[in-house]
CSV table of C-alpha atoms in Angstrom, one decimal:
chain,number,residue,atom,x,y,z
A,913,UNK,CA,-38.8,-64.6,6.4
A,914,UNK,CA,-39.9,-67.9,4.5
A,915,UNK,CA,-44.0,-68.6,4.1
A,916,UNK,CA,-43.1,-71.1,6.4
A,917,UNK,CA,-41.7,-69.2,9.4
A,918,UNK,CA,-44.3,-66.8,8.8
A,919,UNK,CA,-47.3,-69.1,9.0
A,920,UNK,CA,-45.7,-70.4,12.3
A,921,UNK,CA,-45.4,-66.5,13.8
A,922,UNK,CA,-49.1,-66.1,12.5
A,923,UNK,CA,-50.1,-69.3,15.0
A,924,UNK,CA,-47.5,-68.3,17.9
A,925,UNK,CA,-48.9,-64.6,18.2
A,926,UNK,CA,-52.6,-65.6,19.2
A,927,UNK,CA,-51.6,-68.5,21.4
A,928,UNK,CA,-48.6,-65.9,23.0
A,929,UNK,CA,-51.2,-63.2,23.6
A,930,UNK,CA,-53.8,-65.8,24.9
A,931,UNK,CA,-51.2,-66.9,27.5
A,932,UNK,CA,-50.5,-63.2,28.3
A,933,UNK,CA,-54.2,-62.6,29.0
A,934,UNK,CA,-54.7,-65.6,31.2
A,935,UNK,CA,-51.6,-64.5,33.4
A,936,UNK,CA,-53.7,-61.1,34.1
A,937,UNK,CA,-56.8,-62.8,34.4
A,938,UNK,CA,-55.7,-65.3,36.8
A,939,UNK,CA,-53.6,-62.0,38.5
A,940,UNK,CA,-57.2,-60.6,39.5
A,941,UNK,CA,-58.8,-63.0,40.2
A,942,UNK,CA,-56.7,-64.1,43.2
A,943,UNK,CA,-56.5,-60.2,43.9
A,944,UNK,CA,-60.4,-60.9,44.5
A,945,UNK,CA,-60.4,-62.6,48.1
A,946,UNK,CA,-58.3,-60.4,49.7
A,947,UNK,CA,-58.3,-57.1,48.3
A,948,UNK,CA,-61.3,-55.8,50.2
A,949,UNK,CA,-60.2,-56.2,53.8
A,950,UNK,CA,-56.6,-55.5,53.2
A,951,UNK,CA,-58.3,-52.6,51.1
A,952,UNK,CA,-59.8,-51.6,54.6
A,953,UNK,CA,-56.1,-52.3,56.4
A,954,UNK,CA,-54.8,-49.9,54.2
A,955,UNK,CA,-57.2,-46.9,54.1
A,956,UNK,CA,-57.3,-46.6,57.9
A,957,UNK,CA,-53.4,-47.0,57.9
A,958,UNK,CA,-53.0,-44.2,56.1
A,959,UNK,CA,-52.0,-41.0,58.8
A,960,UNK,CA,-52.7,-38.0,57.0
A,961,UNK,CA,-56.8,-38.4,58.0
A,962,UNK,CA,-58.3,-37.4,60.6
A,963,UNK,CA,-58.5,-39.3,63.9
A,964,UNK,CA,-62.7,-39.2,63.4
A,965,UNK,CA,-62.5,-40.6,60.5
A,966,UNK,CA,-59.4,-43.2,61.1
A,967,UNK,CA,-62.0,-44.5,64.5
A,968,UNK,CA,-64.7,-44.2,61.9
A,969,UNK,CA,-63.1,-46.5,59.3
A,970,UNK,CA,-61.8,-48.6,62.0
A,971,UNK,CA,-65.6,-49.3,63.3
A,972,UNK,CA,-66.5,-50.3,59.4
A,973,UNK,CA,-63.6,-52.8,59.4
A,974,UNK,CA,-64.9,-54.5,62.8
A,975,UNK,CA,-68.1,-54.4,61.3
A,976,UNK,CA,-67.5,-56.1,58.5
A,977,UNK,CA,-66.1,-59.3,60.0
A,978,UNK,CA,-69.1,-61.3,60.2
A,979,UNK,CA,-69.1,-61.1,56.6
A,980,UNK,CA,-65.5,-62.6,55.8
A,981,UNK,CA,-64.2,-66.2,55.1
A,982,UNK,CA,-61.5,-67.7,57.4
A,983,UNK,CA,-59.2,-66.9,54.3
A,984,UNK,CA,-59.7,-63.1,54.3
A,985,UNK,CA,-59.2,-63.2,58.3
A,986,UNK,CA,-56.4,-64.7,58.3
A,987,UNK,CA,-54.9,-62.8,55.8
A,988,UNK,CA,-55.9,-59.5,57.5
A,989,UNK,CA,-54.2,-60.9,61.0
A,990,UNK,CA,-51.2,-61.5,59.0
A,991,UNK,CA,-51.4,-58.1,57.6
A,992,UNK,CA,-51.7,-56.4,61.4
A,993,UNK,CA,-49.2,-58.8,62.7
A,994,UNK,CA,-47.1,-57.4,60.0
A,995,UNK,CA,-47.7,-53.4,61.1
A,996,UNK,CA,-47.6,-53.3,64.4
A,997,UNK,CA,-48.5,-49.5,64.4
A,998,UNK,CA,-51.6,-50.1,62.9
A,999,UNK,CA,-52.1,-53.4,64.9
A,1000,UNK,CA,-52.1,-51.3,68.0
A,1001,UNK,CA,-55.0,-49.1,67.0
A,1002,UNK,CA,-57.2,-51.7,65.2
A,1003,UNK,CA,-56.6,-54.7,67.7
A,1004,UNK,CA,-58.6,-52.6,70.9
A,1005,UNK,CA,-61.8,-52.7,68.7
A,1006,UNK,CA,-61.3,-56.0,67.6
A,1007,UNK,CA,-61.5,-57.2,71.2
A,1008,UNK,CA,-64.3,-55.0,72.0
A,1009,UNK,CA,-65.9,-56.9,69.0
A,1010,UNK,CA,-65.2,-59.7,70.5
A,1011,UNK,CA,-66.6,-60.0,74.2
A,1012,UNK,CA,-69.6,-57.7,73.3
A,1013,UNK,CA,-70.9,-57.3,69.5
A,1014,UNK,CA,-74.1,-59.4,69.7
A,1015,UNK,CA,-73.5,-60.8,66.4
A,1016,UNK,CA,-72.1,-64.3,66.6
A,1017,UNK,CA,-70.5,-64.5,62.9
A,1018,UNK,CA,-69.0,-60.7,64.3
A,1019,UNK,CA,-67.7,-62.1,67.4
A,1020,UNK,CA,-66.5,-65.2,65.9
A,1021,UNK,CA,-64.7,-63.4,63.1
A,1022,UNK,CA,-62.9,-61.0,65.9
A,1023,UNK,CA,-61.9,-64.3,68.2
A,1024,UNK,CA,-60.3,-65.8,65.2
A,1025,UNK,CA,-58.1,-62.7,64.5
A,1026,UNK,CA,-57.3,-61.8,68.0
A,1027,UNK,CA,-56.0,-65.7,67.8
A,1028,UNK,CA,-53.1,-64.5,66.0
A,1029,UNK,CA,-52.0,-61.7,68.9
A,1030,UNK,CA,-52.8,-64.6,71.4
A,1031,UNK,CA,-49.8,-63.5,73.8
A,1032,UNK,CA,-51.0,-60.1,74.2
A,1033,UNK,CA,-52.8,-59.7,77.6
A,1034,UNK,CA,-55.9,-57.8,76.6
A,1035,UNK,CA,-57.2,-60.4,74.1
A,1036,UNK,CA,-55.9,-63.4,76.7
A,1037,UNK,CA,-57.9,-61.4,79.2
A,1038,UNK,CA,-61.0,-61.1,76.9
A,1039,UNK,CA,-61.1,-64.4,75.5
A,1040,UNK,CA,-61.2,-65.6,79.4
A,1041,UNK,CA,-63.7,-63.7,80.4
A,1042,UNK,CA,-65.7,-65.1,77.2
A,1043,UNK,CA,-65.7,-68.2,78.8
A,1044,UNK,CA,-69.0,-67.1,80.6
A,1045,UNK,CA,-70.7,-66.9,77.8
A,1046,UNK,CA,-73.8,-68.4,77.2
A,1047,UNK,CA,-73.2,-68.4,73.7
A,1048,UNK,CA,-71.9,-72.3,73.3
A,1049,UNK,CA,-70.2,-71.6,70.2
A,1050,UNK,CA,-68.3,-67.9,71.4
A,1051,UNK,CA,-67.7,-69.7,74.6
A,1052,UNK,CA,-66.4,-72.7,73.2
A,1053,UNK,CA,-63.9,-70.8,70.4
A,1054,UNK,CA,-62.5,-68.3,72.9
A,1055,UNK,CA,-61.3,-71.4,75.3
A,1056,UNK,CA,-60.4,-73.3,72.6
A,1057,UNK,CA,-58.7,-70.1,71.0
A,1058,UNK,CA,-56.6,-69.8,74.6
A,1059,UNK,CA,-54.9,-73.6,74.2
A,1060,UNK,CA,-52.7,-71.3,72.0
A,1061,UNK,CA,-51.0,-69.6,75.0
A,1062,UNK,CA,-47.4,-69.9,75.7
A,1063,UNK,CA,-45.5,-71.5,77.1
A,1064,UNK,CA,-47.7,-74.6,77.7
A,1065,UNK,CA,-48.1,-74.1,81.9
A,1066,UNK,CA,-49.0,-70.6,81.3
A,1067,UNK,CA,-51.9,-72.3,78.6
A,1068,UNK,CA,-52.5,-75.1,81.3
A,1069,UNK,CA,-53.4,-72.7,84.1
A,1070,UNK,CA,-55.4,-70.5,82.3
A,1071,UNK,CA,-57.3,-73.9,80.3
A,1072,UNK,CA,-57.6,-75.3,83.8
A,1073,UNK,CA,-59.6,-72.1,85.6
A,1074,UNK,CA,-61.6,-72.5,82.0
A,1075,UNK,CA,-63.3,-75.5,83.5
A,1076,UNK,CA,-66.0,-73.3,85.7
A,1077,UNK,CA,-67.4,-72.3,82.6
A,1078,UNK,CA,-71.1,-72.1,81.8
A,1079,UNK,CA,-71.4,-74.1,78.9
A,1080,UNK,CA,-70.7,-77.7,77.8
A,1081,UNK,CA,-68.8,-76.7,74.8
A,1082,UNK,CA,-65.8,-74.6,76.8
A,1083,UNK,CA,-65.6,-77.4,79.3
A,1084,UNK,CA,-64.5,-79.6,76.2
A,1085,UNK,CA,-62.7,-77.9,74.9
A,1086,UNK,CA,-60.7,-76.7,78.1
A,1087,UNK,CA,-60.5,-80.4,78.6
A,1088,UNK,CA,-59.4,-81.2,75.5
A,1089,UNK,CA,-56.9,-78.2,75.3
A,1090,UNK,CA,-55.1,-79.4,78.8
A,1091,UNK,CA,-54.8,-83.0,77.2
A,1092,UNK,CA,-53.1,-81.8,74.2
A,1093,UNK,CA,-50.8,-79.9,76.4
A,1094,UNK,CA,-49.3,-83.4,77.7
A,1095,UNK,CA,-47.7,-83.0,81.1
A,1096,UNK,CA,-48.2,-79.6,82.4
A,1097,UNK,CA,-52.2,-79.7,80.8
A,1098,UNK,CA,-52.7,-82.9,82.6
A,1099,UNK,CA,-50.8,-82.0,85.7
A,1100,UNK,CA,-53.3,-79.2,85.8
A,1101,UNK,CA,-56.6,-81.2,85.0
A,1102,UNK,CA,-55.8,-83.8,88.1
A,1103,UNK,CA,-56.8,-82.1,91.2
A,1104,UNK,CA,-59.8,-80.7,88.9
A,1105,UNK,CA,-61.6,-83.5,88.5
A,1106,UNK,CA,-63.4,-84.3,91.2
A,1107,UNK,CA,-64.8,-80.9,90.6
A,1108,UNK,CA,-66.3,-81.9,87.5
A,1109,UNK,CA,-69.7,-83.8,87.2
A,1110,UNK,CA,-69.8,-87.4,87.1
A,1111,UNK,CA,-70.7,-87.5,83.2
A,1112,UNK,CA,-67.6,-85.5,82.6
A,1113,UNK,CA,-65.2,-87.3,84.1
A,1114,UNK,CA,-66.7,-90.3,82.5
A,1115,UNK,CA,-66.5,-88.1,79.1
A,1116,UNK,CA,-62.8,-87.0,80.0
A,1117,UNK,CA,-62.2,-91.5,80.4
A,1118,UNK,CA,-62.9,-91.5,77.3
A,1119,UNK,CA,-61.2,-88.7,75.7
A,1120,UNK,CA,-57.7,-90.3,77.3
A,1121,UNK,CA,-58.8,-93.7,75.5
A,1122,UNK,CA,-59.3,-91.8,71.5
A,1123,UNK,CA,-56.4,-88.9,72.2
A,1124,UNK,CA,-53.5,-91.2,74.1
A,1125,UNK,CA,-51.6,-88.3,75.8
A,1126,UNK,CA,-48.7,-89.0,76.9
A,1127,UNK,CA,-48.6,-90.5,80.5
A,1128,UNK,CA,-52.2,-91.4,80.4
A,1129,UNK,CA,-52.1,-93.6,83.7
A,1130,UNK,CA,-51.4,-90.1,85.8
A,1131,UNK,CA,-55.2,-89.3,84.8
A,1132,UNK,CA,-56.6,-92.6,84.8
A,1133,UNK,CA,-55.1,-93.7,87.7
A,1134,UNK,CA,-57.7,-91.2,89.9
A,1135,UNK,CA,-60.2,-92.2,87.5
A,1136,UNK,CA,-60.4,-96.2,88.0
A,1137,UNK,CA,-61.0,-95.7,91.8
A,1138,UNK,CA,-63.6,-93.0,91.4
A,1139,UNK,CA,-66.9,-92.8,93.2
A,1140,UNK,CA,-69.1,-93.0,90.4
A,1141,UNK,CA,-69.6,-96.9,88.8
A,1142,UNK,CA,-69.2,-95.3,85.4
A,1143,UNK,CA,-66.5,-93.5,85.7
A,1144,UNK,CA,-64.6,-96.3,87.1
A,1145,UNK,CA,-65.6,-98.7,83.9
A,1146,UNK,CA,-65.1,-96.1,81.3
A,1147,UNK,CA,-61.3,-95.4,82.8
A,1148,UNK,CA,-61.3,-99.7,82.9
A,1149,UNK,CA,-61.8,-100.1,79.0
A,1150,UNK,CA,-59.2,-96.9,78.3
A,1151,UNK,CA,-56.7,-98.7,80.4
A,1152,UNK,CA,-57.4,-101.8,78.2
A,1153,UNK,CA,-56.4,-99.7,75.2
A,1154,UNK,CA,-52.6,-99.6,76.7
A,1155,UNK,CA,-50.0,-102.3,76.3
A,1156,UNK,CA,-48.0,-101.0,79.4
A,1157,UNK,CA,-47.2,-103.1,82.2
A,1158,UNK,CA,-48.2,-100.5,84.5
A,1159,UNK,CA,-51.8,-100.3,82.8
A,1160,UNK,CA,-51.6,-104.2,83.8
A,1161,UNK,CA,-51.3,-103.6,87.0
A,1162,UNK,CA,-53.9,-101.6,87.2
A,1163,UNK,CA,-56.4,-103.7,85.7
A,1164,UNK,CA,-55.1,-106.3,88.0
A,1165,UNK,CA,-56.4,-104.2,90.9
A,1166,UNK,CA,-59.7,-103.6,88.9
A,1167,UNK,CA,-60.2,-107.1,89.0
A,1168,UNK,CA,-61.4,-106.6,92.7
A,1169,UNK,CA,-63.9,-103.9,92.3
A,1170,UNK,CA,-66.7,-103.8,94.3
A,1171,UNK,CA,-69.1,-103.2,91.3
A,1172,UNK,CA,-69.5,-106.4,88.8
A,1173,UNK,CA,-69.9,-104.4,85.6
A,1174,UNK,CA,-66.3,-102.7,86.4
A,1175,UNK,CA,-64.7,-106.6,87.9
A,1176,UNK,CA,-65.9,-107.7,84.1
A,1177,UNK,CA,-64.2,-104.9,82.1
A,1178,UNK,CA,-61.0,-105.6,83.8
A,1179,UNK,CA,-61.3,-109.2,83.0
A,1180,UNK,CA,-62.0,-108.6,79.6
A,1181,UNK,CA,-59.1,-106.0,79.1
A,1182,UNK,CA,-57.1,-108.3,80.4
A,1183,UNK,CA,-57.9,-111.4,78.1
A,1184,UNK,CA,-57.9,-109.0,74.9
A,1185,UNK,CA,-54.3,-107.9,76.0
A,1186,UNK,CA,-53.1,-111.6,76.6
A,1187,UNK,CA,-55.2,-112.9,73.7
A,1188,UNK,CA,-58.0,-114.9,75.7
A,1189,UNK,CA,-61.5,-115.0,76.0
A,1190,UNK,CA,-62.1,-114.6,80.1
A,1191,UNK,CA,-65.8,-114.4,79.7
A,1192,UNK,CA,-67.8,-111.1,81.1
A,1193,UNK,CA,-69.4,-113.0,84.3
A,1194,UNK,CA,-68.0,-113.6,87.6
A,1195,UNK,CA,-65.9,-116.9,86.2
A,1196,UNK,CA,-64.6,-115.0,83.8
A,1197,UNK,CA,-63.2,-112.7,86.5
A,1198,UNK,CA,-62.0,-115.4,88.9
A,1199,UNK,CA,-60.3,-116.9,85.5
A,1200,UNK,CA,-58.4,-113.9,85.0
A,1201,UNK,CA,-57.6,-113.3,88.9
A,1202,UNK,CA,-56.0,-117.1,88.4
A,1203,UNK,CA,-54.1,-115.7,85.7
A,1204,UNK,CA,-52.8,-112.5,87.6
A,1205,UNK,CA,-51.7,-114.5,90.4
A,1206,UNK,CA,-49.7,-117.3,88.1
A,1207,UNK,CA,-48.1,-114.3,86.9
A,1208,UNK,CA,-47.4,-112.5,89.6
A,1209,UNK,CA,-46.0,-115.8,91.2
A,1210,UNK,CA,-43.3,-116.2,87.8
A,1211,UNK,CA,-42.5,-112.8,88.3
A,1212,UNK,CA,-41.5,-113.5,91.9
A,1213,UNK,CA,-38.8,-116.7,91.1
């Protein structure tokens, strides 16, 4: 070999073995995240102990979910999802962990995995009965965890019988869920509504306005001739965020109202959709009923 090759072996070998070292560093350290809980996974998976001490180490795994990251529990529910046979004899105390532990981050760690065995009827059945919690944030996950029922009328009636909940936080998101759903959620929230509070409804307006489901005017139809003032003006102004002739029409009919505040919404949804300035008083309403009527006298000819 010449001095030259040499020299360059002398400088390749360091920089070689530096490259091998980070590859095993960089090996254990994304061994790190994981390697605990699916550490846990595989210890109780293994048959030859005892059933004592397979319940035992079972227990410690539950227990130690309020102490994971989102990252470690979904890789553990990928793990179960991918041994069924130990699946079935962790996921019972997962679910037990879930409706009854006491410890939020506990309970909230066992919601997120039973997410992942979301068609199975024990954890559909627990997650329901969560609902009733007076926990806002366990009662709010479990509903929100259901939205991932299939098919999507199966997820509609169980989001719908959600909305007797006991806190704010499931209502929302059982109203929420049923809207992302498009037609069988909101062919499910309908007949609810005039179960729902006033502010609710009002809230739900609202909702249809920032999430645009798909046929929106099946929900804000109901909505624009409610009992409640609010409600009426809130579904007004989320009508005025369509371009539909349909939502037209309805604003039309608005335009006659017997509260002012909801007569001068229509009107001013109505001259935003045209591009004109109707005015938010009573003339600006009679401008825009002249308007409506030229039109709907052109439409006749």
């Amino acid at each position: 070999m010449t001095r030259s090759g040499a020299s360059t072996a002398n400088r390749t070998a360091p920089g070689a073995a530096r490259d091998v070292w980070g590859h095993l560093v960089i090996g254990a350290a994304s061994c790190v995240l994981t390697v605990s809980i699916v550490g846990s996974l595989a210890y109780i998976a293994i048959r030859s102990y005892r059933n004592r001490e397979d319940r035992a180490r079972i227990l410690q795994f539950v227990g130690s979910l309020e102490n994971r990251t989102a990252a470690e529990l979904d890789h553990a529910a990928q793990e179960l999802r991918r041994r069924p046979g130990l699946a079935g004899r962790v996921l019972p105390a997962v679910v037990s962990a879930a409706r009854r532990s006491g410890v939020e981050r506990r309970q909230l760690g066992a919601i997120r995995l039973c997410s992942a065995f979301i068609d199975d009827t024990q954890v559909q059945d627990a997650l329901f009965k969560l609902r009733l919690s007076l926990n806002e944030t366990i009662a709010g996950e479990a509903v929100r965890t259901l939205a991932g029922v299939r098919p999507a009328e199966r997820a509609a009636e169980v989001l719908s019988r959600c909305l007797d909940a006991s806190t704010q936080a499931a209502i929302d998101h059982a109203c929420v869920g049923l809207l992302e759903l498009g037609e069988p959620g909101l062919a499910a929230l309908r007949p609810k509504l005039p179960e729902l509070p006033s502010e609710r409804r009002a809230w739900i307006a609202g909702l249809i306005a920032a999430k645009r489901p798909a046929s929106p005017l099946f929900i804000l139809e109901p909505l624009r001739i409610d009992a409640d003032a609010t409600v009426r003006t809130r579904a007004v102004f989320a009508l005025g965020g369509l371009s539909s002739s349909d939502a037209m029409a309805a604003l039309t009919k608005s335009l006659d109202d017997t509260e002012p505040n909801v007569r001068s919404a229509a009107a001013h949804c109505i001259g935003r959709l045209i591009g004109q300035d109707f005015g938010a008083d009573e003339r600006g309403v009679e401008r825009a009923r002249r308007w409506a009527a030229r039109q709907a006298r052109a439409s006749d000819r």
